[in-house]
Coordinates of C-alpha atoms and ligand atoms in Angstrom, one line a residue:
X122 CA 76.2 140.3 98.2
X123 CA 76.7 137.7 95.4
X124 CA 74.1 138.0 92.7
X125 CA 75.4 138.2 89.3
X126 CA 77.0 134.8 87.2
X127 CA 80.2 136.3 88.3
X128 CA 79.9 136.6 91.9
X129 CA 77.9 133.3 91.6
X130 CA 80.9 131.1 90.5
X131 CA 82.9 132.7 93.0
X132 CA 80.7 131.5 95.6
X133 CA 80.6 128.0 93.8
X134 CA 84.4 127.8 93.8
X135 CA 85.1 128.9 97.3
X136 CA 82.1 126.3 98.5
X137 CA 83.3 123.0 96.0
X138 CA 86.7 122.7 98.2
X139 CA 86.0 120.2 101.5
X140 CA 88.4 122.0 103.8
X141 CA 86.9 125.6 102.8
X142 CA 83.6 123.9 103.4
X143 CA 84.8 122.2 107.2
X144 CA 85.9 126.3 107.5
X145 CA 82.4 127.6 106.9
X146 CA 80.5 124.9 109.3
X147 CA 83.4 125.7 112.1
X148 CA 82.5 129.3 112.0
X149 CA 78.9 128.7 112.6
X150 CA 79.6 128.0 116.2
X151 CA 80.6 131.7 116.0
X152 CA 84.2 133.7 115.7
X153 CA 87.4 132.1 115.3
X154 CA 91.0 133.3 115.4
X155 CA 92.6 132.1 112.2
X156 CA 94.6 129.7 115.4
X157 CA 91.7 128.2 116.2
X158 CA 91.0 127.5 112.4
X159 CA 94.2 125.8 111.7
X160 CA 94.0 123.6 114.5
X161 CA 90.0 122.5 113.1
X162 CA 91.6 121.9 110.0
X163 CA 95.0 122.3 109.4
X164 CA 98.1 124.6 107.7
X165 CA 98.0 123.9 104.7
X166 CA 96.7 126.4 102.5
X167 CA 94.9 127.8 105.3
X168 CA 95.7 131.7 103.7
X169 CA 94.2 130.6 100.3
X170 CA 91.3 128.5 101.2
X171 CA 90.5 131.9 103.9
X172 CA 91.4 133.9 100.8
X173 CA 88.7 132.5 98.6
X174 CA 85.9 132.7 101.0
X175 CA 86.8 136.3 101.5
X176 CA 86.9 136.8 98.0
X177 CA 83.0 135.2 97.5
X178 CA 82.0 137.5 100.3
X179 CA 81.0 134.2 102.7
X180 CA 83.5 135.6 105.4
X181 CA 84.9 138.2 106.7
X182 CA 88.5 138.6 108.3
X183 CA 89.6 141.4 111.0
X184 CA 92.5 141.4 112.6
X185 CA 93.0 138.1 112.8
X186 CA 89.5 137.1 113.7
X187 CA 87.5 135.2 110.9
X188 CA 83.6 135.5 111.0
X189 CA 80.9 134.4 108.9
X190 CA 79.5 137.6 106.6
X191 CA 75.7 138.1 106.9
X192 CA 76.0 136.8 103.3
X193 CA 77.8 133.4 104.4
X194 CA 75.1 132.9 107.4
X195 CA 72.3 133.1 104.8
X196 CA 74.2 131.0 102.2
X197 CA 74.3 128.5 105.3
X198 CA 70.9 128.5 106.2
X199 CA 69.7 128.5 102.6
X200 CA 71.7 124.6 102.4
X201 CA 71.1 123.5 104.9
X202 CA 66.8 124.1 104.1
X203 CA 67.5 122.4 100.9
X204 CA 69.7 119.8 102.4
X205 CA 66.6 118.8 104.5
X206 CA 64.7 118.4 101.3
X207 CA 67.1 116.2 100.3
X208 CA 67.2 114.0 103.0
X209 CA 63.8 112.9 102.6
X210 CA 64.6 111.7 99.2
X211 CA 68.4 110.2 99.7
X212 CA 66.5 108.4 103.0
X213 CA 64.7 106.2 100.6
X214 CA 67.9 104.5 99.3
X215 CA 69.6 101.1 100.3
X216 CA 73.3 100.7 100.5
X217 CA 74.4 99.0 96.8
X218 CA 76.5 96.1 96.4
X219 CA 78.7 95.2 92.9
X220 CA 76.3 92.2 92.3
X221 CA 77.9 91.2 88.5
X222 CA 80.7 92.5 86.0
X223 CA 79.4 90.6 83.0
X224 CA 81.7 91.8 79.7
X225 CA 84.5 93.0 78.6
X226 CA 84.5 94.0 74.8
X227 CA 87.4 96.2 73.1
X228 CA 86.5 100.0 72.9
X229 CA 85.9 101.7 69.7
X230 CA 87.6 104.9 70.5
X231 CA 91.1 102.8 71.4
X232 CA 90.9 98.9 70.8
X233 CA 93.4 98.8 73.7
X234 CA 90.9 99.7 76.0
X235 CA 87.8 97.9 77.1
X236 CA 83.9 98.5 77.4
X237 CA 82.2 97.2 80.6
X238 CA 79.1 95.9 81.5
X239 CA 78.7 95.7 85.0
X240 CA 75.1 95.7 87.6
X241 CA 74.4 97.2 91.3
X242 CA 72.0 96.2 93.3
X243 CA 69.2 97.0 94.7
X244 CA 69.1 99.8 91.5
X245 CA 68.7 103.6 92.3
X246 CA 66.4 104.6 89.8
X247 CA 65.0 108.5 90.7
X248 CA 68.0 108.5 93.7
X249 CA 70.4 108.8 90.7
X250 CA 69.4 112.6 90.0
X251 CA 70.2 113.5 93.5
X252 CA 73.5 112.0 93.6
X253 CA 74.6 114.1 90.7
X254 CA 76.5 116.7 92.4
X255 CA 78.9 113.9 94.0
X256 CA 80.6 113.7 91.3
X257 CA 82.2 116.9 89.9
X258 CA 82.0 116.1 86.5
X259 CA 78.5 114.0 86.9
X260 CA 75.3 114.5 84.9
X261 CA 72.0 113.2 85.0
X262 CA 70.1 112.6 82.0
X263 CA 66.4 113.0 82.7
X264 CA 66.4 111.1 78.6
X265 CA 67.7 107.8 79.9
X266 CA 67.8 107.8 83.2
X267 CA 71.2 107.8 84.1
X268 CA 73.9 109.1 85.5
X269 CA 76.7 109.5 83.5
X270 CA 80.2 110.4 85.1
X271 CA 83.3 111.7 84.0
X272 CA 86.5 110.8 85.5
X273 CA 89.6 111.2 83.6
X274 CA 89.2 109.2 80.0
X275 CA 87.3 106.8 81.6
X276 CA 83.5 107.8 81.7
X277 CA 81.3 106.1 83.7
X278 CA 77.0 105.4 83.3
X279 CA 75.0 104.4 85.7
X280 CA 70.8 103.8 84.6
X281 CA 68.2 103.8 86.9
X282 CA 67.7 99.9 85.9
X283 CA 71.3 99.0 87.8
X284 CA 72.9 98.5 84.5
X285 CA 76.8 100.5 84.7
X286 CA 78.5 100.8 81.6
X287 CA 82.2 102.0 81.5
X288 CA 84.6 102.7 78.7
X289 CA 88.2 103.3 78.4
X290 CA 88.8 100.8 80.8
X291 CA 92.6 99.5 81.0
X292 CA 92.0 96.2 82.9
X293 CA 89.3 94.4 84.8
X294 CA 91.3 95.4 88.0
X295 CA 91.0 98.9 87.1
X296 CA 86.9 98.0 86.6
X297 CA 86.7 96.6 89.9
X298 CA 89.1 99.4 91.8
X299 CA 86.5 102.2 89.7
X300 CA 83.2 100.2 90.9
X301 CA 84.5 99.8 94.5
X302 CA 85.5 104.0 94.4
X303 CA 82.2 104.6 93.0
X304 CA 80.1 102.1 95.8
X305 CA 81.8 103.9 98.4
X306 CA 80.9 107.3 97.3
X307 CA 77.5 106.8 96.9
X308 CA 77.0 104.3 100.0
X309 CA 78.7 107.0 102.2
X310 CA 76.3 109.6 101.0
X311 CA 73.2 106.9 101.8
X312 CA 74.6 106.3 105.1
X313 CA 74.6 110.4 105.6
X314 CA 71.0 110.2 104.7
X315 CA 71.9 113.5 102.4
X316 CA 72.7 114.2 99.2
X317 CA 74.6 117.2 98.5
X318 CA 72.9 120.6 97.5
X319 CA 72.2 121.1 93.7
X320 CA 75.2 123.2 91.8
X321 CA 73.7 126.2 90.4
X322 CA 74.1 126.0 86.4
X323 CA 76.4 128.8 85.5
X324 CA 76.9 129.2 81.7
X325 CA 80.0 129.4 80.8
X326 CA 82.0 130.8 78.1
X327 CA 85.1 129.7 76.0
X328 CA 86.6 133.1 76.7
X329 CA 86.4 132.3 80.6
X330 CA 88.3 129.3 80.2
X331 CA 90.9 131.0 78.1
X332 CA 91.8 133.5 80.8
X333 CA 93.1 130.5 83.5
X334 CA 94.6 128.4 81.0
X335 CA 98.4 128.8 80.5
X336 CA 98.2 131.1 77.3
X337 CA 101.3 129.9 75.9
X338 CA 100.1 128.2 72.9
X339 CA 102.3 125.2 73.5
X340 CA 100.5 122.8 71.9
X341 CA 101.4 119.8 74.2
X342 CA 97.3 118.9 74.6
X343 CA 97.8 118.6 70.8
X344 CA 95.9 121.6 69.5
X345 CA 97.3 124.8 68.4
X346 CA 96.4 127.2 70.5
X347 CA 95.0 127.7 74.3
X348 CA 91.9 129.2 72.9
X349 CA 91.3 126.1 70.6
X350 CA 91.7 124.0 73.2
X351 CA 89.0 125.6 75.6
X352 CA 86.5 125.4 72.7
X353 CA 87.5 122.1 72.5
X354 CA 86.7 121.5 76.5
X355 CA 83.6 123.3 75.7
X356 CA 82.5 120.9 73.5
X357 CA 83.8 118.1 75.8
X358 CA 85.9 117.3 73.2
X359 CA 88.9 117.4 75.4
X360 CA 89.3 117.3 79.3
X361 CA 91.8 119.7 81.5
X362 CA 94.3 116.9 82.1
X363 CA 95.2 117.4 78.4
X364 CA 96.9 120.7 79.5
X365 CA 100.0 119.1 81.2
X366 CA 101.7 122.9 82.2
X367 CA 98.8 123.3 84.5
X368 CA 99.8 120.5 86.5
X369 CA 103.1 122.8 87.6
X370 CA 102.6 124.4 90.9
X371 CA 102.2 128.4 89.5
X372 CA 99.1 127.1 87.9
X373 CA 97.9 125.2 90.8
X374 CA 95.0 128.0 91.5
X375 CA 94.0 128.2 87.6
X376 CA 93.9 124.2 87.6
X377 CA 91.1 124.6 90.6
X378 CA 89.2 127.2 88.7
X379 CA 88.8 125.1 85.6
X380 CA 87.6 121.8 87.6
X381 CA 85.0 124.2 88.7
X382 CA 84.5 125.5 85.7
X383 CA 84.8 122.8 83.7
X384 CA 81.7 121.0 85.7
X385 CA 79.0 123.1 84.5
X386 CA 79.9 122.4 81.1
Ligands
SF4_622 S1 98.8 122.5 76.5 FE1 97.8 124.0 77.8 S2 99.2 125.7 77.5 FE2 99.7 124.4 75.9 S3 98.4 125.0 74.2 FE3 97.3 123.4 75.2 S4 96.0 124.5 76.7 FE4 97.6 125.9 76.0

């Protein structure tokens, strides 16, 4: 049974994918061919995504029959308790509208870019902490409360007050396209009436980002090395898209384990 960081992250990883997730919930109805499971939610992957809740212990496959392990019913259960908790305090919240987008001022990290100002309404305040794990690069800051959020160069704070800043923006369309992406995630989660569970804070090391990075020292993210450039991402000093080879297909597993990884930073 997971218990160590290890086995912990493994858990994390295998549950931060929505089709591996749809898998677990299908199996609480009780045993499933894998048949049955690709026509609940489709081909592709299926042997990976199966493969990875195997590997955090959450299932169990026999003969072509998937079940969930004692392990996976308790990790269920567990979530779903919490999620209840949850609900109480997402169930407080109001849908939130885009009410202004007041400034546009050039960035300091790249003039080409700009700085906006922009406000929701009605404003979260204490909601925002809850909301954290929707984004997988989000975190709350008890300091000012706010949520700031990650998402590519452009990274994105939202305060309790209803103020939203966000930087590196190329254009006001690609303000308004990043506010309406953002309204929608968080108004679908209201409309759910629950937040999703708290990750579990894993710490993580540079050495463990090292190992599923490409290790060939090709210094297209513009550092010298792979190992520099993991205690570069430690020190969010550099995100994964910097590393361009893991875009190609053979790394498409190592990408997935960084993202995870990478948002517990
Ligand atoms: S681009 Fe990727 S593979 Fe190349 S040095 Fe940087 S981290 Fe390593």
């Amino acid at each position: 049974m997971p218990g160590n960081p290890n086995e912990i992250k493994l858990v994390n990883n295998a549950m931060s994918n929505a089709t591996r997730r749809k898998i677990m919930n299908f199996l609480l109805a009780g045993d499933k061919s894998t048949e049955e499971i690709e026509g609940e939610v489709g081909k592709t992957m299926l042997d990976f995504h199966l493969k990875l809740l195997q590997q955090a212990s959450l299932i169990e496959i026999e003969e072509g029959t998937v079940r969930l392990s004692e392990y996976g019913k308790n990790f269920l259960k567990d979530k779903e308790e919490k999620g209840a908790d949850k609900t109480a305090d997402i169930s407080q919240a109001k849908p939130i509208e885009i009410t202004e987008v007041r400034q546009f001022l050039p960035c300091i990290a790249d003039s080409s870019k700009f700085r906006v100002i922009a406000n929701i309404a009605p404003p979260l305040g204490g909601t925002l902490k809850v909301l954290e794990p929707l984004f997988s690069r989000g975190k709350y800051s008890d300091k000012i409360n706010a949520l700031i959020i990650q998402k590519g160069e452009i990274i994105t704070t939202i305060y309790g007050t209803g103020k939203v800043t966000m930087t590196m923006i190329k254009n006001e369309g690609e303000a308004r396209e990043s506010l309406e992406n953002l309204k929608s995630t968080i108004n679908n989660a209201i409309a759910k009436g629950v937040a999703p569970a708290p990750r579990e804070k894993v710490r993580v090391e540079p050495m463990e980002l090292y190992k599923y990075l490409p290790q060939t020292n090709c210094g297209k993210c513009g550092e010298q090395s792979c190992y520099t450039f993991a205690i570069k991402l430690m020190s969010d000093e550099a995100s994964i898209d910097k590393c361009t080879p893991l875009k190609e297909k053979q790394y498409a597993l190592n990408q997935e384990h960084l993202q995870v990884l990478t948002a517990y930073i």
